CSV table of C-alpha atoms in Angstrom, one decimal:
chain,number,residue,atom,x,y,z
A,30,MET,CA,0.0,0.0,0.0
A,31,THR,CA,1.1,3.6,-0.5
A,32,ARG,CA,1.8,5.9,2.4
A,33,SER,CA,-0.9,6.7,4.9
A,34,GLY,CA,-3.0,9.7,4.1
A,35,GLY,CA,-6.0,11.6,5.4
A,36,GLY,CA,-7.4,13.2,2.3
A,37,VAL,CA,-10.9,13.6,3.7
A,38,GLY,CA,-9.6,16.3,5.9
A,39,ARG,CA,-9.0,18.3,2.8
A,40,ILE,CA,-12.2,17.1,1.2
A,41,LEU,CA,-14.2,18.2,4.2
A,42,LEU,CA,-13.1,21.8,3.6
A,43,ALA,CA,-14.1,21.7,-0.1
A,44,LEU,CA,-17.6,20.6,0.9
A,45,VAL,CA,-17.9,22.9,3.9
A,46,SER,CA,-16.6,25.9,1.9
A,47,ALA,CA,-19.7,26.3,-0.3
A,48,ALA,CA,-22.0,25.6,2.7
A,49,VAL,CA,-20.4,28.3,4.9
A,50,LEU,CA,-20.0,30.9,2.2
A,51,VAL,CA,-23.8,31.1,1.8
A,52,LEU,CA,-23.7,32.7,5.3
A,53,THR,CA,-21.9,35.7,3.9
A,54,VAL,CA,-25.2,36.7,2.2
A,55,ILE,CA,-27.7,35.3,4.7
A,56,GLY,CA,-27.5,37.6,7.7
A,57,ALA,CA,-23.9,36.9,8.6
A,58,GLY,CA,-22.9,40.5,8.0
A,59,VAL,CA,-19.5,39.7,6.5
A,60,SER,CA,-20.0,40.6,2.9
A,61,VAL,CA,-17.4,43.4,3.2
A,62,LEU,CA,-14.8,40.7,3.5
A,63,MET,CA,-15.5,39.2,0.1
A,64,GLY,CA,-12.4,40.7,-1.3
A,65,GLN,CA,-10.3,39.2,1.4
A,66,LEU,CA,-11.8,35.8,1.0
A,67,GLN,CA,-11.2,36.0,-2.8
A,68,GLY,CA,-7.6,36.7,-2.2
A,69,ASN,CA,-7.4,33.4,-0.2
A,70,ILE,CA,-8.3,31.2,-3.1
A,71,THR,CA,-5.8,29.8,-5.6
A,72,ALA,CA,-7.0,29.2,-9.2
A,73,VAL,CA,-5.6,26.5,-11.4
A,74,ASP,CA,-6.5,26.1,-15.1
A,75,ILE,CA,-7.0,22.4,-16.0
A,76,SER,CA,-8.5,23.0,-19.4
A,77,ASP,CA,-5.5,21.2,-21.1
A,78,ASN,CA,-6.6,17.9,-19.6
A,79,VAL,CA,-10.4,17.9,-19.3
A,80,THR,CA,-13.2,17.4,-21.8
A,81,SER,CA,-15.1,20.6,-21.0
A,82,ASP,CA,-13.3,24.0,-20.8
A,83,PRO,CA,-13.6,25.0,-17.1
A,84,THR,CA,-13.0,28.6,-18.0
A,85,THR,CA,-16.1,28.9,-20.3
A,86,ALA,CA,-18.5,26.1,-19.2
A,87,PRO,CA,-21.5,27.7,-17.4
A,88,LEU,CA,-21.5,27.4,-13.7
A,89,ASN,CA,-24.8,27.5,-11.8
A,90,ALA,CA,-26.7,28.5,-15.0
A,91,VAL,CA,-30.5,28.3,-15.0
A,92,ASP,CA,-32.2,26.2,-17.7
A,93,GLU,CA,-34.7,28.5,-19.4
A,94,GLU,CA,-37.2,25.8,-20.2
A,95,THR,CA,-37.4,24.1,-16.7
A,96,GLY,CA,-36.4,27.0,-14.5
A,97,THR,CA,-34.0,24.7,-12.6
A,98,TYR,CA,-30.2,25.0,-12.4
A,99,GLU,CA,-27.8,23.0,-14.5
A,100,PRO,CA,-26.6,19.9,-12.6
A,101,LEU,CA,-23.2,20.3,-11.1
A,102,THR,CA,-20.5,17.6,-10.9
A,103,VAL,CA,-17.2,18.5,-9.2
A,104,VAL,CA,-14.2,16.4,-8.2
A,105,LEU,CA,-13.1,17.1,-4.6
A,106,MET,CA,-9.5,16.1,-3.9
A,107,GLY,CA,-6.5,16.7,-1.7
A,108,SER,CA,-2.8,17.3,-1.9
A,109,ASP,CA,-0.2,17.3,0.9
A,110,SER,CA,1.1,20.7,-0.2
A,111,ARG,CA,-0.3,23.8,-1.7
A,112,SER,CA,1.1,26.2,-4.4
A,113,GLY,CA,0.2,29.7,-5.5
A,114,LYS,CA,-1.6,30.7,-2.4
A,115,GLY,CA,-2.9,34.2,-1.9
A,116,ASN,CA,-2.7,36.1,-5.2
A,117,GLY,CA,-6.0,34.9,-6.7
A,118,GLY,CA,-4.3,34.3,-10.1
A,119,PHE,CA,-3.9,31.1,-12.0
A,120,GLY,CA,-1.4,28.8,-10.4
A,121,SER,CA,0.5,26.2,-12.3
A,122,ALA,CA,-1.0,22.7,-12.4
A,123,ALA,CA,2.5,21.3,-12.8
A,124,LYS,CA,3.6,22.9,-9.5
A,125,ILE,CA,0.8,21.0,-7.7
A,126,GLY,CA,2.1,17.8,-9.1
A,127,GLY,CA,4.4,15.6,-7.1
A,128,GLU,CA,1.7,14.9,-4.6
A,129,ARG,CA,-1.0,12.2,-4.3
A,130,SER,CA,-4.7,12.7,-3.9
A,131,ASP,CA,-5.2,10.2,-1.1
A,132,THR,CA,-8.9,10.7,-1.0
A,133,THR,CA,-11.1,11.8,-3.9
A,134,ILE,CA,-14.9,12.3,-3.9
A,135,VAL,CA,-17.0,12.9,-7.0
A,136,LEU,CA,-19.8,15.1,-5.9
A,137,HIS,CA,-23.0,15.6,-8.0
A,138,VAL,CA,-25.6,18.1,-7.1
A,139,SER,CA,-29.0,17.8,-8.8
A,140,GLY,CA,-30.3,20.5,-11.1
A,141,ASP,CA,-33.3,21.2,-8.8
A,142,ARG,CA,-30.8,21.4,-5.9
A,143,THR,CA,-32.8,19.0,-3.7
A,144,SER,CA,-30.3,16.2,-3.5
A,145,ALA,CA,-26.6,15.4,-3.9
A,146,ILE,CA,-24.5,12.2,-4.1
A,147,GLY,CA,-20.8,12.0,-3.2
A,148,VAL,CA,-18.8,8.9,-4.4
A,149,SER,CA,-15.5,8.1,-2.8
A,150,ILE,CA,-12.8,6.5,-4.9
A,151,PRO,CA,-10.2,4.5,-2.9
A,152,ARG,CA,-6.7,5.8,-3.5
A,153,ASP,CA,-5.3,2.3,-4.2
A,154,THR,CA,-7.8,1.6,-7.1
A,155,THR,CA,-5.9,0.3,-10.1
A,156,VAL,CA,-6.6,2.2,-13.3
A,157,THR,CA,-5.0,2.9,-16.6
A,158,LEU,CA,-3.7,6.3,-15.8
A,159,PRO,CA,-4.9,8.9,-18.4
A,160,LYS,CA,-2.5,10.6,-20.9
A,161,CYS,CA,-2.1,14.0,-19.5
A,162,LYS,CA,-0.2,17.2,-20.3
A,163,SER,CA,2.3,18.3,-17.7
A,164,GLN,CA,5.0,20.9,-18.2
A,165,GLY,CA,4.9,20.5,-22.0
A,166,LYS,CA,5.1,16.7,-21.9
A,167,THR,CA,2.6,13.9,-22.2
A,168,VAL,CA,2.5,11.6,-19.1
A,169,GLY,CA,0.5,8.6,-18.1
A,170,GLY,CA,-1.0,5.9,-20.4
A,171,TYR,CA,0.1,3.0,-18.2
A,172,GLU,CA,-1.5,1.0,-15.3
A,173,GLY,CA,-1.1,2.4,-11.8
A,174,ARG,CA,-2.9,3.5,-8.7
A,175,PHE,CA,-5.6,6.1,-9.0
A,176,ASN,CA,-3.9,8.5,-6.6
A,177,GLN,CA,-0.8,8.6,-8.9
A,178,ALA,CA,-2.7,10.8,-11.4
A,179,MET,CA,-2.2,13.8,-9.1
A,180,ASP,CA,1.5,12.9,-8.8
A,181,ILE,CA,2.2,12.8,-12.5
A,182,GLY,CA,-0.1,15.5,-13.8
A,183,GLY,CA,-1.7,17.6,-11.1
A,184,PRO,CA,-5.4,18.0,-10.4
A,185,GLY,CA,-6.4,18.1,-14.1
A,186,CYS,CA,-5.0,14.6,-14.5
A,187,THR,CA,-7.0,13.4,-11.5
A,188,VAL,CA,-10.2,14.9,-13.0
A,189,LYS,CA,-9.3,13.3,-16.3
A,190,ALA,CA,-8.9,9.9,-14.6
A,191,VAL,CA,-12.4,10.3,-13.1
A,192,GLU,CA,-13.8,11.2,-16.5
A,193,GLU,CA,-12.3,8.1,-18.1
A,194,MET,CA,-13.5,5.9,-15.2
A,195,SER,CA,-17.1,7.3,-15.1
A,196,GLY,CA,-17.8,8.5,-18.7
A,197,LEU,CA,-18.8,11.9,-17.3
A,198,ASP,CA,-17.7,15.3,-18.6
A,199,ILE,CA,-16.3,17.2,-15.7
A,200,SER,CA,-14.8,20.7,-15.7
A,201,ASN,CA,-14.7,21.7,-12.0
A,202,PHE,CA,-12.6,20.7,-9.0
A,203,MET,CA,-11.8,21.8,-5.5
A,204,MET,CA,-8.6,20.8,-3.6
A,205,VAL,CA,-7.7,21.6,0.0
A,206,ASP,CA,-4.8,20.7,2.3
A,207,PHE,CA,-3.9,19.4,5.8
A,208,ARG,CA,-3.2,22.9,7.2
A,209,GLY,CA,-6.6,24.2,6.3
A,210,PHE,CA,-8.2,21.1,7.8
A,211,LYS,CA,-6.7,21.7,11.2
A,212,ARG,CA,-7.6,25.4,11.0
A,213,ILE,CA,-11.2,24.9,10.3
A,214,VAL,CA,-11.6,22.2,13.0
A,215,ASP,CA,-10.0,24.6,15.4
A,216,ALA,CA,-12.1,27.5,14.2
A,217,VAL,CA,-15.3,25.6,15.2
A,218,GLY,CA,-13.9,24.6,18.6
A,219,GLY,CA,-13.3,21.0,17.7
A,220,VAL,CA,-15.4,18.1,16.4
A,221,GLU,CA,-17.1,15.5,18.5
A,222,ILE,CA,-16.4,11.8,17.8
A,223,CYS,CA,-17.5,8.7,19.6
A,224,LEU,CA,-15.4,5.5,19.8
A,225,SER,CA,-16.7,2.0,20.8
A,226,LYS,CA,-13.1,0.9,21.6
A,227,PRO,CA,-10.0,2.8,22.8
A,228,VAL,CA,-7.4,3.7,20.2
A,229,ASP,CA,-3.6,3.7,20.5
A,230,ASP,CA,-2.1,4.3,17.1
A,231,PRO,CA,1.7,4.7,17.2
A,232,LEU,CA,2.0,5.8,13.6
A,233,SER,CA,-0.2,8.8,13.9
A,234,GLY,CA,0.3,9.3,17.7
A,235,LEU,CA,-3.5,9.1,18.3
A,236,LYS,CA,-4.4,7.8,21.8
A,237,LEU,CA,-8.0,8.1,22.9
A,238,SER,CA,-10.1,6.2,25.4
A,239,LYS,CA,-13.5,4.6,24.6
A,240,GLY,CA,-16.4,7.0,24.4
A,241,LYS,CA,-17.0,10.6,23.3
A,242,HIS,CA,-14.2,13.0,22.5
A,243,VAL,CA,-13.9,16.5,21.0
A,244,VAL,CA,-10.8,16.5,18.8
A,245,GLU,CA,-8.9,19.4,17.4
A,246,GLY,CA,-5.8,20.2,15.4
A,247,GLU,CA,-3.3,17.4,15.1
A,248,GLU,CA,-5.5,15.0,17.0
A,249,ALA,CA,-8.3,15.5,14.5
A,250,LEU,CA,-5.9,15.1,11.6
A,251,ALA,CA,-4.6,11.9,13.2
A,252,PHE,CA,-8.1,10.5,13.6
A,253,VAL,CA,-8.9,10.9,9.9
A,254,ARG,CA,-5.5,9.6,8.9
A,255,ALA,CA,-5.2,6.5,11.1
A,256,ARG,CA,-6.0,3.2,9.5
A,257,LYS,CA,-4.6,0.0,10.9
A,258,THR,CA,-5.7,0.5,14.5
A,259,LEU,CA,-9.3,1.6,13.7
A,260,GLY,CA,-12.1,-0.5,12.2
A,261,ASP,CA,-10.9,-3.4,10.1
A,262,GLY,CA,-7.7,-1.7,9.1
A,263,SER,CA,-8.6,-1.2,5.5
A,264,ASP,CA,-8.6,2.0,3.5
A,265,THR,CA,-12.3,1.5,2.7
A,266,SER,CA,-13.0,1.3,6.5
A,267,ARG,CA,-11.1,4.6,6.9
A,268,ILE,CA,-13.2,6.2,4.1
A,269,ARG,CA,-16.4,5.3,6.1
A,270,ARG,CA,-14.9,6.9,9.2
A,271,GLN,CA,-13.8,10.0,7.2
A,272,GLN,CA,-17.3,10.3,5.8
A,273,ALA,CA,-18.8,10.1,9.3
A,274,PHE,CA,-16.3,12.8,10.5
A,275,LEU,CA,-17.6,15.0,7.7
A,276,SER,CA,-21.1,14.6,9.1
A,277,SER,CA,-20.0,15.7,12.6
A,278,LEU,CA,-18.0,18.6,11.2
A,279,MET,CA,-20.9,19.8,8.9
A,280,ARG,CA,-23.2,19.6,11.9
A,281,THR,CA,-20.9,21.7,14.0
A,282,VAL,CA,-20.3,24.3,11.2
A,283,LEU,CA,-24.0,24.7,10.6
A,284,SER,CA,-25.0,24.9,14.2
A,285,SER,CA,-26.4,28.1,15.7
A,286,GLY,CA,-23.4,28.3,18.0
A,287,THR,CA,-21.2,28.9,14.9
A,288,LEU,CA,-23.6,30.9,12.8
A,289,LEU,CA,-24.4,33.4,15.6
A,290,ASN,CA,-20.8,33.9,16.6
A,291,PRO,CA,-19.3,36.4,14.2
A,292,ALA,CA,-15.7,35.9,15.3
A,293,GLN,CA,-16.0,32.1,15.0
A,294,LEU,CA,-17.8,32.3,11.7
A,295,LEU,CA,-15.1,34.6,10.2
A,296,GLY,CA,-12.5,32.1,11.3
A,297,VAL,CA,-14.3,29.3,9.5
A,298,LEU,CA,-14.8,31.3,6.3
A,299,ASP,CA,-11.1,32.3,6.3
A,300,ALA,CA,-9.9,28.8,7.0
A,301,ALA,CA,-12.2,27.3,4.3
A,302,THR,CA,-11.1,29.7,1.6
A,303,GLU,CA,-7.5,29.9,2.5
A,304,SER,CA,-7.1,26.2,2.1
A,305,LEU,CA,-8.9,26.1,-1.2
A,306,THR,CA,-7.4,25.6,-4.7
A,307,ALA,CA,-10.0,25.3,-7.5
A,308,ASP,CA,-10.6,25.7,-11.2
A,309,PRO,CA,-11.1,29.4,-12.3
A,310,GLN,CA,-14.8,29.2,-12.0
A,311,LEU,CA,-15.0,27.8,-8.5
A,312,ALA,CA,-12.1,30.0,-7.4
A,313,ASP,CA,-14.3,33.0,-8.0
A,314,ILE,CA,-15.8,34.1,-4.7
A,315,ASN,CA,-18.9,35.5,-6.4
A,316,ASN,CA,-19.5,32.2,-8.2
A,317,LEU,CA,-19.1,30.4,-4.9
A,318,LYS,CA,-21.6,32.7,-3.3
A,319,ASP,CA,-24.1,32.1,-6.0
A,320,LEU,CA,-23.6,28.4,-5.8
A,321,ALA,CA,-24.0,28.5,-2.0
A,322,LEU,CA,-27.3,30.4,-2.4
A,323,SER,CA,-28.6,27.8,-4.8
A,324,LEU,CA,-27.9,25.2,-2.2
A,325,LYS,CA,-29.6,26.9,0.7
A,326,ASP,CA,-32.6,24.5,0.7
A,327,LEU,CA,-30.5,21.3,0.3
A,328,LYS,CA,-31.1,19.2,3.4
A,329,PRO,CA,-28.3,17.0,4.8
A,330,ALA,CA,-30.7,14.1,4.8
A,331,ASN,CA,-30.8,14.3,1.0
A,332,VAL,CA,-27.1,14.1,0.7
A,333,THR,CA,-25.9,10.5,0.1
A,334,PHE,CA,-22.3,9.3,0.4
A,335,THR,CA,-21.0,6.0,-0.9
A,336,THR,CA,-17.8,4.3,-2.0
A,337,ILE,CA,-17.5,3.2,-5.6
A,338,PRO,CA,-18.2,-0.5,-5.8
A,339,TRP,CA,-14.9,-2.4,-5.9
A,340,LYS,CA,-13.4,-5.8,-5.7
A,341,PRO,CA,-10.0,-6.8,-4.2
A,342,ASN,CA,-7.1,-7.6,-6.4
A,343,SER,CA,-4.9,-10.7,-6.0
A,344,ASP,CA,-2.0,-8.6,-4.7
A,345,GLY,CA,-3.8,-7.9,-1.5
A,346,ALA,CA,-2.8,-4.3,-1.7
A,347,THR,CA,-5.0,-2.8,-4.4
A,348,VAL,CA,-8.6,-2.9,-5.6
A,349,SER,CA,-10.4,-2.6,-8.9
A,350,VAL,CA,-13.7,-0.8,-9.7
A,351,ASN,CA,-16.6,-3.2,-10.2
A,352,ALA,CA,-17.6,-1.5,-13.4
A,353,LYS,CA,-21.0,-3.3,-13.7
A,354,LYS,CA,-22.1,-2.2,-10.3
A,355,ALA,CA,-20.7,1.2,-10.6
A,356,ALA,CA,-22.5,1.9,-13.9
A,357,PRO,CA,-25.9,2.7,-12.3
A,358,ILE,CA,-24.2,5.3,-10.1
A,359,TRP,CA,-22.4,7.1,-13.0
A,360,LYS,CA,-25.6,6.9,-15.1
A,361,ALA,CA,-27.6,8.5,-12.3
A,362,MET,CA,-25.1,11.4,-12.3
A,363,LYS,CA,-25.1,11.7,-16.1
A,364,ASP,CA,-28.9,11.6,-16.3
A,365,ASP,CA,-29.3,13.7,-13.1
A,366,THR,CA,-31.6,11.2,-11.5
A,367,PRO,CA,-31.8,10.1,-7.8
A,368,TRP,CA,-29.4,7.5,-6.5
A,369,PRO,CA,-30.1,5.2,-4.9
A,370,PRO,CA,-33.3,5.1,-6.9
A,371,LYS,CA,-36.5,5.2,-4.9
A,372,GLY,CA,-38.1,1.8,-4.4
A,373,ALA,CA,-36.5,-1.7,-4.5
A,374,GLY,CA,-35.2,-1.4,-8.0
A,375,SER,CA,-35.9,-0.4,-11.6
A,376,ASP,CA,-36.4,-2.0,-15.0
A,377,GLU,CA,-32.7,-1.4,-15.8
A,378,ASP,CA,-31.5,-2.5,-12.4
A,379,PRO,CA,-34.1,-4.8,-10.8
A,380,ALA,CA,-31.9,-6.0,-8.0
A,381,PRO,CA,-32.9,-4.4,-4.7
A,382,LEU,CA,-30.4,-2.1,-2.9
A,383,LEU,CA,-29.5,-4.1,0.2
A,384,LYS,CA,-28.3,-2.1,3.2
A,385,THR,CA,-28.6,-4.6,6.2
A,386,PRO,CA,-25.9,-7.3,6.3
A,387,PRO,CA,-26.9,-10.9,7.1
A,388,GLU,CA,-25.1,-10.9,10.4
A,389,LYS,CA,-27.5,-8.4,11.8
A,390,ILE,CA,-30.6,-10.4,10.8
A,391,GLN,CA,-32.3,-13.0,13.0
A,392,VAL,CA,-34.5,-15.5,11.2
A,393,ASP,CA,-36.7,-18.6,12.0
A,394,VAL,CA,-36.7,-21.2,9.2
A,395,LEU,CA,-39.8,-23.3,8.5
A,396,ASN,CA,-40.2,-26.1,6.0
A,397,GLY,CA,-43.3,-25.6,3.9
A,398,THR,CA,-42.6,-28.5,1.5
A,399,THR,CA,-43.0,-32.3,1.6
A,400,THR,CA,-39.2,-32.7,1.5
A,401,PRO,CA,-37.9,-33.9,4.9
A,402,LYS,CA,-35.3,-31.8,6.7
A,403,MET,CA,-35.5,-29.0,4.2
A,404,ALA,CA,-35.6,-26.4,6.9
A,405,LYS,CA,-32.3,-27.7,8.4
A,406,LYS,CA,-30.7,-27.6,5.0
A,407,VAL,CA,-31.7,-24.0,4.4
A,408,ALA,CA,-30.7,-23.1,7.9
A,409,ARG,CA,-27.2,-24.4,7.3
A,410,GLN,CA,-26.9,-22.4,4.1
A,411,LEU,CA,-28.2,-19.2,5.7
A,412,ARG,CA,-25.7,-19.6,8.6
A,413,LYS,CA,-22.9,-19.9,6.0
A,414,GLN,CA,-24.0,-16.6,4.6
A,415,GLY,CA,-23.9,-15.0,8.0
A,416,PHE,CA,-27.5,-15.0,9.0
A,417,VAL,CA,-28.4,-15.6,12.7
A,418,VAL,CA,-30.8,-18.6,12.5
A,419,ARG,CA,-33.0,-19.0,15.6
A,420,ASP,CA,-35.7,-21.7,15.5
A,421,VAL,CA,-35.9,-24.4,12.8
A,422,GLY,CA,-39.1,-26.4,12.2
A,423,ASN,CA,-42.1,-27.2,10.0
A,424,ALA,CA,-44.7,-24.8,8.7
A,425,ASP,CA,-48.4,-25.3,9.4
A,426,THR,CA,-48.8,-26.9,5.9
A,427,THR,CA,-46.6,-28.5,3.3
A,428,ASP,CA,-48.1,-26.9,0.2
A,429,TYR,CA,-46.1,-23.7,-0.1
A,430,ALA,CA,-45.3,-23.4,-3.8
A,431,GLN,CA,-43.2,-20.2,-3.3
A,432,THR,CA,-40.7,-19.4,-0.6
A,433,THR,CA,-42.2,-16.7,1.6
A,434,VAL,CA,-40.6,-14.1,4.0
A,435,ILE,CA,-42.7,-12.8,6.8
A,436,TYR,CA,-41.6,-9.7,8.6
A,437,ASP,CA,-42.5,-6.7,10.7
A,438,PRO,CA,-42.6,-3.5,8.6
A,439,ASP,CA,-40.1,-1.9,10.9
A,440,TRP,CA,-37.6,-4.4,9.7
A,441,ASP,CA,-38.2,-3.9,6.0
A,442,GLN,CA,-34.4,-3.5,5.1
A,443,SER,CA,-33.7,-6.8,6.8
A,444,ALA,CA,-36.5,-8.4,4.8
A,445,LYS,CA,-35.0,-7.2,1.6
A,446,THR,CA,-31.7,-8.9,2.4
A,447,LEU,CA,-33.4,-12.1,3.4
A,448,ALA,CA,-35.7,-12.2,0.4
A,449,ALA,CA,-32.7,-11.6,-1.9
A,450,ALA,CA,-30.8,-14.5,-0.3
A,451,MET,CA,-33.8,-16.8,-0.6
A,452,ASP,CA,-34.3,-15.6,-4.2
A,453,THR,CA,-38.0,-14.8,-3.7
A,454,ASP,CA,-40.2,-11.8,-4.1
A,455,VAL,CA,-43.0,-13.2,-2.0
A,456,VAL,CA,-43.2,-11.3,1.3
A,457,GLN,CA,-45.8,-10.8,3.9
A,458,LYS,CA,-46.0,-8.0,6.5
A,459,ASP,CA,-47.0,-8.7,10.0
A,460,LYS,CA,-46.9,-5.8,12.5
A,461,LYS,CA,-46.7,-8.2,15.4
A,462,HIS,CA,-43.8,-10.2,14.1
A,463,GLY,CA,-41.0,-8.3,15.9
A,464,SER,CA,-37.3,-8.3,15.1
A,465,ILE,CA,-37.1,-12.0,14.2
A,466,LEU,CA,-38.0,-12.7,10.6
A,467,THR,CA,-39.5,-15.9,9.3
A,468,VAL,CA,-38.8,-17.7,6.1
A,469,ILE,CA,-41.1,-20.5,5.0
A,470,VAL,CA,-39.3,-22.6,2.4
A,471,GLY,CA,-41.4,-23.3,-0.7
A,472,GLU,CA,-41.2,-25.9,-3.5
A,473,ASP,CA,-39.4,-23.2,-5.7
A,474,PHE,CA,-36.4,-23.1,-3.4
A,475,THR,CA,-33.0,-24.1,-5.0
A,476,ALA,CA,-30.2,-22.6,-2.9
A,477,VAL,CA,-29.5,-19.6,-0.7
A,478,GLN,CA,-27.9,-16.9,-2.9
A,479,PRO,CA,-24.9,-14.7,-1.9
A,480,VAL,CA,-26.0,-11.1,-1.1
A,481,GLU,CA,-23.9,-8.0,-1.5
A,482,ILE,CA,-24.6,-5.1,0.8
A,483,LEU,CA,-24.5,-1.6,-0.4
A,484,ASP,CA,-21.6,0.3,1.2
A,485,ILE,CA,-23.6,3.5,1.9
A,486,THR,CA,-24.6,5.7,4.8
A,487,GLN,CA,-27.3,8.3,4.3
A,488,ASP,CA,-28.4,11.2,6.5
A,489,TYR,CA,-25.1,12.1,8.1
A,490,THR,CA,-26.8,14.7,10.2
A,491,ALA,CA,-28.8,12.1,12.0
A,492,GLN,CA,-26.1,9.4,12.5
A,493,VAL,CA,-22.4,9.0,12.9
A,494,ASN,CA,-22.5,5.2,13.2
A,495,THR,CA,-21.5,3.9,9.7
A,496,GLY,CA,-21.3,0.3,10.5
A,497,ASP,CA,-17.6,0.7,11.2
A,498,GLU,CA,-16.8,-1.1,14.5
A,499,ALA,CA,-14.6,1.9,15.5
A,500,PHE,CA,-17.7,4.0,16.2
A,501,CYS,CA,-20.2,3.9,19.0
A,502,ALA,CA,-23.8,5.1,18.3
A,503,SER,CA,-24.1,8.9,18.2
């Protein structure tokens, strides 16, 4: 694996920047500082490497026919260093090369500004690095890790790698750094986290007891950078933790304690913009202000974060994108349609979106066929898939033609997972059924099917627990 990184600290600022800038025009009383904030941002022209010219493509334009905004897709990334700070002019993309984007999020905001989706790309994803222009030379064109795109060709090359991976045309990016991450966390007085287990990470120096903590500065940075001593030690586990930290940070930034404290608010705005490098459009403070205004009604509950579907490579150190499973996500961005789609599926992707893993599902298994010991057979298969099997027995009759799942409506996500495993769409709701589901094996049963759980956490305002064992309930 490549060196440890905490790119989400930088990503957090890119997301928070637009959210907090709206306050400059909504009663915050700091509009006189727009010039100062503009001077904080560095602009980098990436037009040599991307499909759409980021200097001319419309930003936050309104469609005359529908009256809605144009959808916005922006690549949020990070670099360990920062060039060209402070003059507001165009920096050199080549100067920002030599660093890796350890965490990258592709953020799509819908045209009606009612929803958004952020897709994390693991840094160690193997890709064919795009051919990019850097310092007058063409670089790339060979297989490598996704985060090498920044190293060889700057942010424009990272955006081009996303374009080639997704099939999207993207002209905008934001990039922030470690220093800005620490500044913004300090500006809000720290961010609350909650740990289910104590942490002692010698690599980052992080040492925390079990329970709730408010972390600041280097401690906050260590928390989002640590990997091996938190969760299962994987980079994808760290991504989930980083996304949860984003939730807590956003919640703190948007709290009344921050909004109604002018000195604290100015510190957040200054930190958010000073750490920001962007394409010329997003580096314009007036464009950011207009964008923030268009997002004023976007609710955190309607912002979805996920990690691009992936599969491990044989080297044990890298992963590959599962292109088939990723395709619906990229298509939703391209078509500006909701993702996950509402309901259990669609004509194009009929498989239900499963969110509850088998190990969290308790189930009774009953034999509804004339075949002896069928319930025991199914119970063994379910246990192998991770389900918690309770009672095993016979149904009231033996004439069930179709396998049936019975469940309490409060446990509908568990029912979806169980129904997928049993390969049945026959379900019955029973409000008195409780937390233990029942499956009655029918004559149509063949074998328990493997299920894949969507790596997704929605409504980050309401929850910090992402399924990562490092977290306790918020």
